[in-house]
Amino acid sequence: MTPSLVRHYLAKPSPFVYSESVKTCPINTTINHSTACILAQLQSLLREQHAEAYLVGSIVRNLLAGHAKADVDIAINGSVSAIGQQLADQLNAHYVMLDNTHGIARLLPRVEETWQIDIATLQGSLEQDLLRRDFSINALAINISEMHLAEDQLNAAVLDAGSGLEDIQNKTLRAVSPQIFRDDPIRLLRGVRLSSELGFNIEERTATIMQRDHAMITRAAGERIHDELLRLFNYTDTYQAVDFMNRLGLLTAIIPELAPTRELEQPPEHTWDVFHHSVRSIEALDFICHRSGWEFSKTDVLENIPWGETIQSYFSTAVSSSATNRVLTKLAALLHDIAKPQTRIINEFGRVRFYGHPQQGAPIAASILERLRFSHHEIKFIETIVRHHLRPVQMTENEAQPTKRAIYRYCRDLEEAGIANLYFSLADHLATRGPNLERENWDWHVSVVRHIVDAYDKGPSPAKLIPLLDGNDLQSELNLKQGKQIGQLLEELSEAQAAGEINTRQQGLDYAQKLLTEGIPNHNTLGKVKYFFKLP
């Protein structure tokens, strides 16, 4: 085993799963009520159809590991299309054929419920089918007709084709065979994700073949990588998982644009190179969001950062069907300095600088996310943070608090990503300084974030601002022609109104006339980087 792999993730080496017969072990476990109801209905319907059917894979694993959910995987000895459609009709569910060739279908509820049932045809015997799966903890089955359900209690015999029961007890993730990642490369990413999700260590030989086969992840469909990444980034130990992916070679196989950031020198205020700073910023963000620790700072660095139900709810808000604001902000953390390699210069004072890297990084991040089949909404959220991640500390002059106008422009430009970007800027600060955090600079940065968050709470958002004037008013009252100047004037009027400088239609007209006389200002927030720490 390569010494550089993270030891925290590894269990002692042991043989892969080669079974001569299926072992049986009785279980008696409590399950949640929704799962019990679905299993009872399935058992009744399948008995009526005299179908040989088994619970397989994750549902069995989750029942044994105490992570039971309402999603169910079934393997049947028969035609999926015939049995699946009948089950869908009787369960009032949608029937979706996922794979005609291999006989895989999905049932989804028509009403507002959250369960999902996947049905597949047994590939050979039950033992052969189980040994084609990925990990031993998923090579388990329960004969549905022989289950006993009573008051959310399940009594059943678990069929184990390898060492799955033992591995669940020992919290170990073990490959069924050395070929599993070559058979389906998405299992490489799934292995890291399951380790985080279940708190299991990856068996050392399994990690070895993950490292051997890491480049095969490029054969996996972008949609499948997208889904696994979002699930992985939902856990609190994302930093450890991403670091492990890096050591396996998986991370830069998925995102090769990160490779040039390795060992890329930064200014002296940075503790880590660009790559490790980016990965550490994920961990720092979880710390800022009160979901993990941060080994380089005491918890009192959080004490003045606004936090409560409103902010927690914001980070838990779904941006898409599979991602929250927090998950996408962590992905933005990974990508926020992606353009530093091509923007790195040494200025006239001999200092390393990365002028314009947020603006150049945004389209690179968008391109990566498009390749991985992220939705337009998800891409916009992440791209916005990458483009504006330095903005919170560029809104001040001489360490004064941002003006109402600056905050208005910030809200206008970042929209729903604005709050996420504020908290990420703090994570970026922690991941810059690491063990060398200067408390005076940190407290100033926190005060800026607090000031802007308070403004979000108290002031009108750009979307809710009712304009005092429109373009037609400006054309008729000031004898102007339609064009770019009208739009510039309207934006200046909105800023002045948001700042409380004008409150009536006439004040708006007077202000517009003044702008025409004196010149319309050009607000440029995208110039050279103003660092939020004191330079040596």
Coordinates of C-alpha atoms in Angstrom, one line a residue:
M1 CA 0.0 0.0 0.0
T2 CA 1.4 3.4 -0.9
P3 CA 2.3 5.2 2.4
S4 CA 0.8 8.5 1.2
L5 CA -2.8 7.2 1.5
V6 CA -4.8 8.5 4.5
R7 CA -4.6 5.9 7.2
H8 CA -7.9 7.1 8.8
Y9 CA -9.7 5.6 5.8
L10 CA -8.0 2.2 5.8
A11 CA -8.8 -1.1 7.5
K12 CA -6.3 -4.0 7.6
P13 CA -5.8 -6.0 4.4
S14 CA -7.8 -9.3 4.0
P15 CA -8.8 -11.5 1.1
F16 CA -11.5 -10.4 -1.4
V17 CA -14.8 -12.1 -1.3
Y18 CA -14.8 -15.5 -2.9
S19 CA -17.7 -17.7 -1.6
E20 CA -18.5 -21.3 -2.2
S21 CA -22.0 -21.0 -0.8
V22 CA -24.4 -18.4 0.6
K23 CA -24.4 -18.2 4.4
T24 CA -27.5 -17.4 6.3
C25 CA -27.8 -15.3 9.5
P26 CA -31.1 -14.5 11.3
I27 CA -31.8 -10.9 12.3
N28 CA -34.3 -9.1 14.4
T29 CA -34.3 -5.4 14.0
T30 CA -36.5 -2.3 14.4
I31 CA -37.2 -0.4 11.2
N32 CA -38.9 2.9 10.6
H33 CA -42.6 2.9 10.0
S34 CA -42.6 4.1 6.4
T35 CA -40.2 1.4 5.4
A36 CA -42.2 -1.2 7.3
C37 CA -45.4 -0.2 5.4
I38 CA -43.7 -0.4 2.0
L39 CA -42.2 -3.8 2.8
A40 CA -45.5 -5.2 4.0
Q41 CA -47.3 -4.1 0.8
L42 CA -44.5 -5.5 -1.4
Q43 CA -44.6 -8.8 0.4
S44 CA -48.3 -9.2 0.0
L45 CA -48.3 -8.2 -3.7
L46 CA -45.4 -10.5 -4.5
R47 CA -46.9 -13.4 -2.7
E48 CA -50.1 -13.0 -4.7
Q49 CA -48.0 -13.2 -7.9
H50 CA -45.9 -16.2 -6.6
A51 CA -42.8 -14.2 -7.5
E52 CA -39.3 -15.3 -6.2
A53 CA -38.0 -11.9 -5.0
Y54 CA -35.3 -10.7 -2.7
L55 CA -34.4 -7.5 -1.0
V56 CA -30.8 -6.8 -2.0
G57 CA -28.0 -4.3 -1.7
S58 CA -28.3 -1.0 0.2
I59 CA -31.7 -1.7 1.8
V60 CA -30.3 -4.8 3.5
R61 CA -27.1 -3.0 4.5
N62 CA -29.0 0.0 5.8
L63 CA -31.3 -2.3 7.9
L64 CA -28.3 -3.9 9.5
A65 CA -26.3 -0.8 9.9
G66 CA -29.1 1.2 11.4
H67 CA -29.4 3.6 8.4
A68 CA -32.7 2.3 7.1
K69 CA -34.5 4.5 4.5
A70 CA -37.6 4.0 2.4
D71 CA -35.7 3.3 -0.8
V72 CA -35.9 -0.4 -1.7
D73 CA -33.9 -2.6 -4.2
I74 CA -35.5 -5.8 -5.3
A75 CA -34.0 -8.7 -7.4
I76 CA -36.6 -11.0 -9.0
N77 CA -36.4 -14.3 -10.8
G78 CA -38.6 -13.4 -13.7
S79 CA -39.7 -10.6 -16.0
V80 CA -39.3 -7.2 -14.6
S81 CA -41.7 -5.6 -17.1
A82 CA -44.5 -8.0 -16.2
I83 CA -44.1 -7.9 -12.4
G84 CA -43.0 -4.3 -12.2
Q85 CA -46.0 -2.9 -14.0
Q86 CA -48.4 -4.9 -11.8
L87 CA -46.7 -3.6 -8.7
A88 CA -46.9 0.0 -10.0
D89 CA -50.6 -0.3 -10.7
Q90 CA -51.3 -1.8 -7.2
L91 CA -49.1 0.8 -5.4
N92 CA -50.4 3.7 -7.5
A93 CA -46.9 4.4 -8.6
H94 CA -45.2 5.6 -11.8
Y95 CA -43.4 2.8 -13.7
V96 CA -40.1 3.7 -15.4
M97 CA -38.0 1.2 -17.4
L98 CA -34.4 2.2 -16.8
D99 CA -32.6 -0.5 -18.7
N100 CA -34.4 -2.9 -21.1
T101 CA -31.3 -4.9 -21.8
H102 CA -30.6 -5.9 -18.2
G103 CA -34.2 -5.7 -17.0
I104 CA -34.1 -2.8 -14.5
A105 CA -37.1 -0.6 -13.7
R106 CA -38.1 2.0 -11.1
L107 CA -41.3 2.7 -9.2
L108 CA -42.0 6.2 -8.0
P109 CA -45.0 7.3 -5.9
R110 CA -47.7 9.5 -7.6
V111 CA -48.5 11.2 -4.3
E112 CA -46.2 13.3 -2.1
E113 CA -44.1 10.4 -0.6
T114 CA -40.4 9.9 -0.7
W115 CA -39.9 6.2 -1.3
Q116 CA -38.4 4.6 -4.4
I117 CA -38.4 1.0 -5.5
D118 CA -35.8 -0.4 -8.0
I119 CA -36.5 -3.8 -9.5
A120 CA -34.0 -5.8 -11.4
T121 CA -33.8 -9.3 -12.9
L122 CA -31.5 -11.8 -11.1
Q123 CA -28.3 -12.2 -13.1
G124 CA -27.9 -16.0 -12.8
S125 CA -28.4 -17.6 -9.4
L126 CA -28.9 -15.5 -6.3
E127 CA -25.2 -16.2 -5.3
Q128 CA -23.9 -15.3 -8.8
D129 CA -26.0 -12.1 -8.7
L130 CA -24.7 -11.0 -5.3
L131 CA -21.1 -11.6 -6.3
R132 CA -21.5 -9.3 -9.3
R133 CA -22.1 -6.4 -6.9
D134 CA -19.5 -3.9 -5.7
F135 CA -18.8 -4.3 -2.0
S136 CA -19.4 -7.2 0.5
I137 CA -21.8 -5.1 2.5
N138 CA -24.0 -4.9 -0.6
A139 CA -23.7 -8.6 -1.4
L140 CA -26.6 -9.4 1.0
A141 CA -30.2 -10.5 0.4
I142 CA -33.4 -11.2 2.2
N143 CA -36.1 -13.5 0.8
I144 CA -39.2 -11.2 0.7
S145 CA -41.7 -14.0 1.1
E146 CA -40.0 -15.3 4.3
M147 CA -39.9 -12.0 6.1
H148 CA -41.9 -11.5 9.3
L149 CA -43.1 -8.0 9.9
A150 CA -44.9 -6.9 13.1
E151 CA -45.2 -3.4 14.6
D152 CA -42.1 -2.0 12.8
Q153 CA -40.1 -5.0 13.8
L154 CA -38.4 -7.2 11.1
N155 CA -37.5 -10.8 11.6
A156 CA -35.7 -12.4 8.6
A157 CA -32.8 -14.5 7.4
V158 CA -30.0 -12.5 5.8
L159 CA -28.3 -14.3 2.9
D160 CA -24.6 -13.4 2.8
A161 CA -22.6 -14.3 -0.3
G162 CA -19.3 -13.3 1.3
S163 CA -18.2 -11.5 4.4
G164 CA -20.8 -8.7 4.4
L165 CA -22.3 -9.3 7.8
E166 CA -18.8 -9.4 9.4
D167 CA -17.7 -6.3 7.5
I168 CA -20.8 -4.4 8.7
Q169 CA -20.0 -5.4 12.3
N170 CA -16.4 -4.3 11.8
K171 CA -17.3 -1.2 9.8
T172 CA -15.2 -2.2 6.8
L173 CA -15.7 -1.6 3.1
R174 CA -14.3 -4.4 1.1
A175 CA -14.5 -5.1 -2.7
V176 CA -16.2 -8.2 -3.8
S177 CA -13.4 -8.8 -6.3
P178 CA -10.4 -7.0 -7.9
Q179 CA -12.5 -6.4 -11.0
I180 CA -15.4 -4.4 -9.5
F181 CA -14.0 -0.9 -10.6
R182 CA -13.2 -2.1 -14.1
D183 CA -16.8 -3.5 -14.4
D184 CA -18.3 -0.1 -13.3
P185 CA -15.9 2.8 -12.7
I186 CA -18.5 4.9 -10.7
R187 CA -17.8 2.4 -7.9
L188 CA -14.5 4.2 -7.3
L189 CA -16.4 7.4 -6.2
R190 CA -19.1 5.4 -4.5
G191 CA -16.6 3.7 -2.3
V192 CA -15.3 7.0 -0.9
R193 CA -18.9 8.2 -0.5
L194 CA -20.0 5.1 1.3
S195 CA -17.1 5.3 3.6
S196 CA -18.1 8.8 4.6
E197 CA -21.8 8.0 4.7
L198 CA -21.5 5.0 6.9
G199 CA -18.4 5.8 8.8
F200 CA -16.6 2.7 7.5
N201 CA -12.9 2.2 6.8
I202 CA -11.9 1.1 3.3
E203 CA -10.1 -2.3 3.5
E204 CA -6.5 -1.8 2.5
R205 CA -6.4 -4.1 -0.5
T206 CA -9.6 -2.4 -1.8
A207 CA -7.9 1.0 -1.5
T208 CA -4.9 -0.5 -3.5
I209 CA -7.1 -1.4 -6.4
M210 CA -8.9 1.9 -6.2
Q211 CA -5.6 3.6 -6.6
R212 CA -4.7 1.2 -9.5
D213 CA -7.9 1.8 -11.4
H214 CA -8.5 5.5 -10.5
A215 CA -8.1 6.7 -14.1
M216 CA -11.1 4.6 -15.1
I217 CA -13.5 7.1 -13.5
T218 CA -13.3 9.1 -16.7
R219 CA -15.3 6.4 -18.3
A220 CA -18.3 7.0 -16.0
A221 CA -21.1 9.2 -17.2
G222 CA -21.0 12.8 -16.0
E223 CA -24.5 12.5 -14.6
R224 CA -23.4 9.6 -12.3
I225 CA -20.3 11.5 -11.1
H226 CA -22.5 14.6 -10.4
D227 CA -24.9 12.5 -8.2
E228 CA -22.1 10.9 -6.3
L229 CA -20.2 14.2 -5.7
L230 CA -23.4 15.9 -4.4
R231 CA -24.0 13.1 -2.0
L232 CA -20.4 13.0 -0.9
F233 CA -20.3 16.8 -0.3
N234 CA -23.3 16.5 2.0
Y235 CA -21.3 14.9 4.7
T236 CA -19.4 16.7 7.4
D237 CA -16.0 15.0 6.7
T238 CA -15.9 16.1 3.1
Y239 CA -12.4 17.4 3.6
Q240 CA -11.1 14.0 4.6
A241 CA -12.9 12.4 1.7
V242 CA -11.6 14.8 -0.9
D243 CA -8.1 14.5 0.5
F244 CA -8.4 10.7 0.2
M245 CA -9.7 11.0 -3.4
N246 CA -6.7 13.2 -4.1
R247 CA -4.2 10.6 -2.8
L248 CA -6.0 7.9 -4.8
G249 CA -5.6 10.0 -7.9
L250 CA -9.4 10.2 -8.2
L251 CA -9.9 13.9 -7.7
T252 CA -7.7 15.2 -10.5
A253 CA -8.9 12.3 -12.8
I254 CA -12.4 13.9 -12.4
I255 CA -11.2 17.5 -12.4
P256 CA -7.8 17.6 -14.2
E257 CA -7.9 21.4 -14.0
L258 CA -7.0 21.1 -10.3
A259 CA -3.6 19.4 -11.1
P260 CA -1.7 22.6 -11.9
T261 CA -2.7 24.1 -8.5
R262 CA -0.6 21.5 -6.7
E263 CA 2.6 22.9 -5.2
L264 CA 1.8 26.3 -6.7
E265 CA 3.5 28.9 -4.5
Q266 CA 1.4 31.6 -2.9
P267 CA 2.2 34.8 -1.0
P268 CA 3.7 34.5 2.5
E269 CA 0.4 35.1 4.2
H270 CA -0.8 31.7 2.9
T271 CA 0.0 28.6 4.9
W272 CA -0.7 26.1 2.0
D273 CA -0.1 25.9 -1.7
V274 CA -3.1 26.7 -3.9
F275 CA -4.4 23.1 -4.1
H276 CA -4.2 22.3 -0.4
H277 CA -5.7 25.8 0.4
S278 CA -8.7 25.0 -1.8
V279 CA -9.2 21.6 -0.1
R280 CA -8.8 23.0 3.4
S281 CA -11.3 25.7 2.6
I282 CA -14.0 23.0 2.4
E283 CA -13.1 21.9 6.0
A284 CA -13.1 25.6 7.1
L285 CA -16.6 26.1 5.6
D286 CA -18.0 23.2 7.6
F287 CA -16.4 24.7 10.7
I288 CA -18.0 28.1 9.9
C289 CA -21.4 26.3 9.5
H290 CA -21.0 24.7 12.9
R291 CA -20.7 21.2 11.4
S292 CA -17.1 20.3 12.2
G293 CA -14.1 21.4 14.1
W294 CA -11.1 23.4 12.9
E295 CA -7.8 22.2 14.4
F296 CA -6.0 25.6 13.9
S297 CA -8.5 27.8 15.8
K298 CA -10.5 27.8 19.0
T299 CA -14.2 27.9 18.7
D300 CA -14.3 31.5 20.0
V301 CA -13.4 32.7 16.5
L302 CA -17.1 31.9 15.7
E303 CA -18.6 33.9 18.4
N304 CA -19.3 37.1 16.5
I305 CA -20.4 35.5 13.2
P306 CA -24.2 35.8 12.8
W307 CA -25.7 32.3 13.2
G308 CA -29.2 31.2 14.0
E309 CA -32.3 29.5 12.5
T310 CA -32.4 31.9 9.5
I311 CA -28.9 31.3 8.4
Q312 CA -29.1 27.6 9.1
S313 CA -32.3 27.4 7.1
Y314 CA -30.6 29.3 4.2
F315 CA -27.7 26.8 4.0
S316 CA -30.2 23.9 4.2
T317 CA -32.3 25.3 1.3
A318 CA -32.4 23.1 -1.8
V319 CA -31.0 24.8 -4.9
S320 CA -32.0 21.8 -7.0
S321 CA -33.5 18.4 -6.3
S322 CA -30.2 17.0 -5.1
A323 CA -28.2 19.9 -3.7
T324 CA -28.5 22.5 -0.9
N325 CA -26.8 25.9 -0.7
R326 CA -24.2 24.4 1.7
V327 CA -23.3 21.6 -0.6
L328 CA -22.9 23.9 -3.6
T329 CA -20.9 26.4 -1.5
K330 CA -18.5 23.5 -0.6
L331 CA -18.0 22.7 -4.3
A332 CA -17.4 26.4 -4.9
A333 CA -14.7 26.2 -2.2
L334 CA -12.9 23.4 -4.1
L335 CA -13.0 25.4 -7.4
H336 CA -12.6 29.0 -6.2
D337 CA -8.9 29.4 -7.0
I338 CA -9.0 27.2 -10.2
A339 CA -7.5 30.0 -12.3
K340 CA -4.5 30.9 -10.1
P341 CA -2.0 28.9 -12.2
Q342 CA -2.6 31.0 -15.3
T343 CA -2.9 34.3 -13.5
R344 CA 0.2 34.0 -11.3
I345 CA 2.7 36.9 -11.6
I346 CA 5.5 38.3 -9.5
N347 CA 4.9 42.1 -9.2
E348 CA 7.4 44.9 -9.2
F349 CA 7.9 44.4 -5.4
G350 CA 8.8 40.7 -5.9
R351 CA 5.5 39.5 -4.5
V352 CA 3.4 36.7 -5.9
R353 CA 0.0 37.8 -7.0
F354 CA -3.0 36.3 -8.9
Y355 CA -4.7 39.4 -10.4
G356 CA -8.1 38.6 -12.0
H357 CA -8.2 35.0 -10.9
P358 CA -11.8 35.1 -9.7
Q359 CA -13.1 36.5 -13.1
Q360 CA -11.0 34.0 -15.1
G361 CA -11.9 31.2 -12.7
A362 CA -15.7 31.6 -13.0
P363 CA -16.0 30.3 -16.7
I364 CA -13.4 27.5 -16.0
A365 CA -15.6 26.4 -13.0
A366 CA -18.7 26.6 -15.2
S367 CA -17.0 24.4 -17.9
I368 CA -16.1 21.8 -15.4
L369 CA -19.6 21.7 -14.0
E370 CA -21.2 21.5 -17.4
R371 CA -18.9 18.5 -18.2
L372 CA -20.2 16.8 -15.0
R373 CA -23.8 17.5 -16.0
F374 CA -24.6 20.0 -13.2
S375 CA -27.9 21.9 -13.8
H376 CA -27.9 25.5 -15.0
H377 CA -29.1 26.6 -11.6
E378 CA -26.4 24.7 -9.7
I379 CA -23.7 26.1 -12.1
K380 CA -24.9 29.7 -11.7
F381 CA -24.7 29.4 -7.9
I382 CA -21.2 28.0 -7.9
E383 CA -19.9 30.2 -10.7
T384 CA -21.2 33.3 -8.9
I385 CA -19.3 32.5 -5.7
V386 CA -16.1 31.8 -7.7
R387 CA -16.4 35.1 -9.6
H388 CA -17.1 37.2 -6.4
H389 CA -15.3 35.3 -3.6
L390 CA -13.1 38.3 -2.9
R391 CA -16.0 40.8 -3.1
P392 CA -16.9 41.0 0.6
V393 CA -13.4 42.4 1.5
Q394 CA -13.2 44.6 -1.6
M395 CA -16.3 46.6 -0.5
T396 CA -14.4 48.7 2.1
E397 CA -12.1 51.7 2.1
N398 CA -9.6 52.3 4.9
E399 CA -11.2 49.5 6.9
A400 CA -14.6 51.3 7.1
Q401 CA -17.8 49.3 6.8
P402 CA -19.3 48.9 3.3
T403 CA -21.7 51.7 2.3
K404 CA -25.4 51.1 1.6
R405 CA -24.7 51.5 -2.1
A406 CA -21.9 48.9 -2.1
I407 CA -24.2 46.5 -0.3
Y408 CA -27.0 47.1 -2.7
R409 CA -24.6 46.3 -5.7
Y410 CA -23.5 43.2 -3.9
C411 CA -27.1 42.0 -3.3
R412 CA -27.9 42.8 -6.9
D413 CA -24.9 41.0 -8.4
L414 CA -24.9 37.8 -6.3
E415 CA -28.6 37.3 -5.8
E416 CA -29.3 34.0 -3.9
A417 CA -25.5 33.2 -3.6
G418 CA -24.8 36.4 -1.6
I419 CA -25.1 35.0 1.9
A420 CA -23.2 31.8 1.0
N421 CA -20.4 34.0 -0.4
L422 CA -20.1 36.0 2.8
Y423 CA -19.6 32.8 4.9
F424 CA -17.3 31.3 2.3
S425 CA -15.1 34.4 2.4
L426 CA -14.6 33.7 6.1
A427 CA -13.7 30.1 5.4
D428 CA -11.3 31.3 2.7
H429 CA -9.6 33.5 5.3
L430 CA -9.2 30.6 7.8
A431 CA -7.9 28.3 5.0
T432 CA -5.4 31.0 4.1
R433 CA -3.9 31.7 7.5
G434 CA -4.3 28.2 9.0
P435 CA -2.4 28.1 12.3
N436 CA -1.2 31.7 11.8
L437 CA -4.5 33.5 12.1
E438 CA -4.2 37.1 13.1
R439 CA -7.1 37.9 15.4
E440 CA -7.3 41.6 14.7
N441 CA -7.7 41.0 10.9
W442 CA -10.1 38.2 11.5
D443 CA -12.3 40.3 13.8
W444 CA -12.4 43.0 11.2
H445 CA -13.4 40.5 8.5
V446 CA -16.2 39.1 10.8
S447 CA -17.4 42.7 11.4
V448 CA -17.7 43.3 7.7
V449 CA -19.7 40.1 7.2
R450 CA -21.9 40.9 10.1
H451 CA -22.6 44.4 8.8
I452 CA -23.6 43.0 5.4
V453 CA -25.8 40.3 6.9
D454 CA -27.6 42.9 9.0
A455 CA -28.2 44.9 5.9
Y456 CA -29.7 41.9 4.2
D457 CA -32.1 41.6 7.2
K458 CA -33.1 45.3 7.4
G459 CA -32.9 46.7 3.9
P460 CA -35.0 46.1 0.8
S461 CA -33.6 43.6 -1.6
P462 CA -33.0 44.8 -5.2
A463 CA -35.8 42.5 -6.4
K464 CA -38.4 44.1 -4.0
L465 CA -37.4 47.7 -4.6
I466 CA -40.2 49.6 -6.3
P467 CA -38.6 52.1 -8.8
L468 CA -39.4 55.7 -8.5
L469 CA -38.9 56.2 -12.3
D470 CA -38.8 54.0 -15.3
G471 CA -37.1 54.5 -18.7
N472 CA -40.1 56.2 -20.3
D473 CA -40.1 58.8 -17.5
L474 CA -36.4 59.6 -18.1
Q475 CA -37.0 59.9 -21.9
S476 CA -40.0 62.2 -21.6
E477 CA -39.0 64.3 -18.6
L478 CA -35.3 64.7 -19.5
N479 CA -35.6 64.6 -23.3
L480 CA -33.3 61.5 -23.6
K481 CA -33.1 59.0 -26.4
Q482 CA -33.4 55.3 -25.8
G483 CA -30.0 53.7 -25.2
K484 CA -27.4 52.5 -22.8
Q485 CA -27.4 55.7 -20.9
I486 CA -31.0 55.1 -19.7
G487 CA -30.0 51.8 -18.1
Q488 CA -27.1 53.4 -16.4
L489 CA -29.2 56.1 -15.0
L490 CA -31.9 53.7 -13.8
E491 CA -29.2 51.6 -11.9
E492 CA -27.8 54.7 -10.3
L493 CA -31.3 55.8 -9.2
S494 CA -31.9 52.3 -7.7
E495 CA -28.7 52.5 -5.7
A496 CA -29.6 56.0 -4.4
Q497 CA -33.1 54.8 -3.5
A498 CA -31.8 51.7 -1.7
A499 CA -29.3 53.9 0.2
G500 CA -32.2 56.3 1.3
E501 CA -30.7 59.2 -0.6
I502 CA -33.8 59.8 -2.7
N503 CA -37.4 58.9 -1.8
T504 CA -39.7 60.7 -4.3
R505 CA -40.2 60.9 -8.0
Q506 CA -39.0 64.5 -8.1
Q507 CA -35.9 63.8 -6.1
G508 CA -35.2 61.0 -8.6
L509 CA -35.5 63.4 -11.6
D510 CA -33.3 66.0 -9.9
Y511 CA -30.7 63.3 -9.2
A512 CA -30.8 62.0 -12.7
Q513 CA -30.2 65.5 -14.1
K514 CA -27.3 66.0 -11.7
L515 CA -25.7 62.7 -13.0
L516 CA -26.2 63.9 -16.6
T517 CA -24.4 67.2 -15.7
E518 CA -21.6 65.8 -13.6
G519 CA -21.2 62.3 -15.3
I520 CA -22.4 58.9 -14.4
P521 CA -19.8 57.0 -12.2
N522 CA -18.3 53.7 -13.3
H523 CA -18.3 51.2 -10.4
N524 CA -15.5 48.7 -10.8
T525 CA -15.3 46.0 -8.2
L526 CA -13.2 43.7 -10.4
G527 CA -9.8 45.3 -10.2
K528 CA -6.7 44.2 -8.5
V529 CA -7.1 42.0 -5.4
K530 CA -7.2 43.8 -2.0
Y531 CA -6.0 41.3 0.5
F532 CA -7.8 41.2 3.8
F533 CA -4.6 40.5 5.8
K534 CA -1.7 42.8 6.5
L535 CA 1.2 42.1 4.3
P536 CA 4.7 41.8 5.8

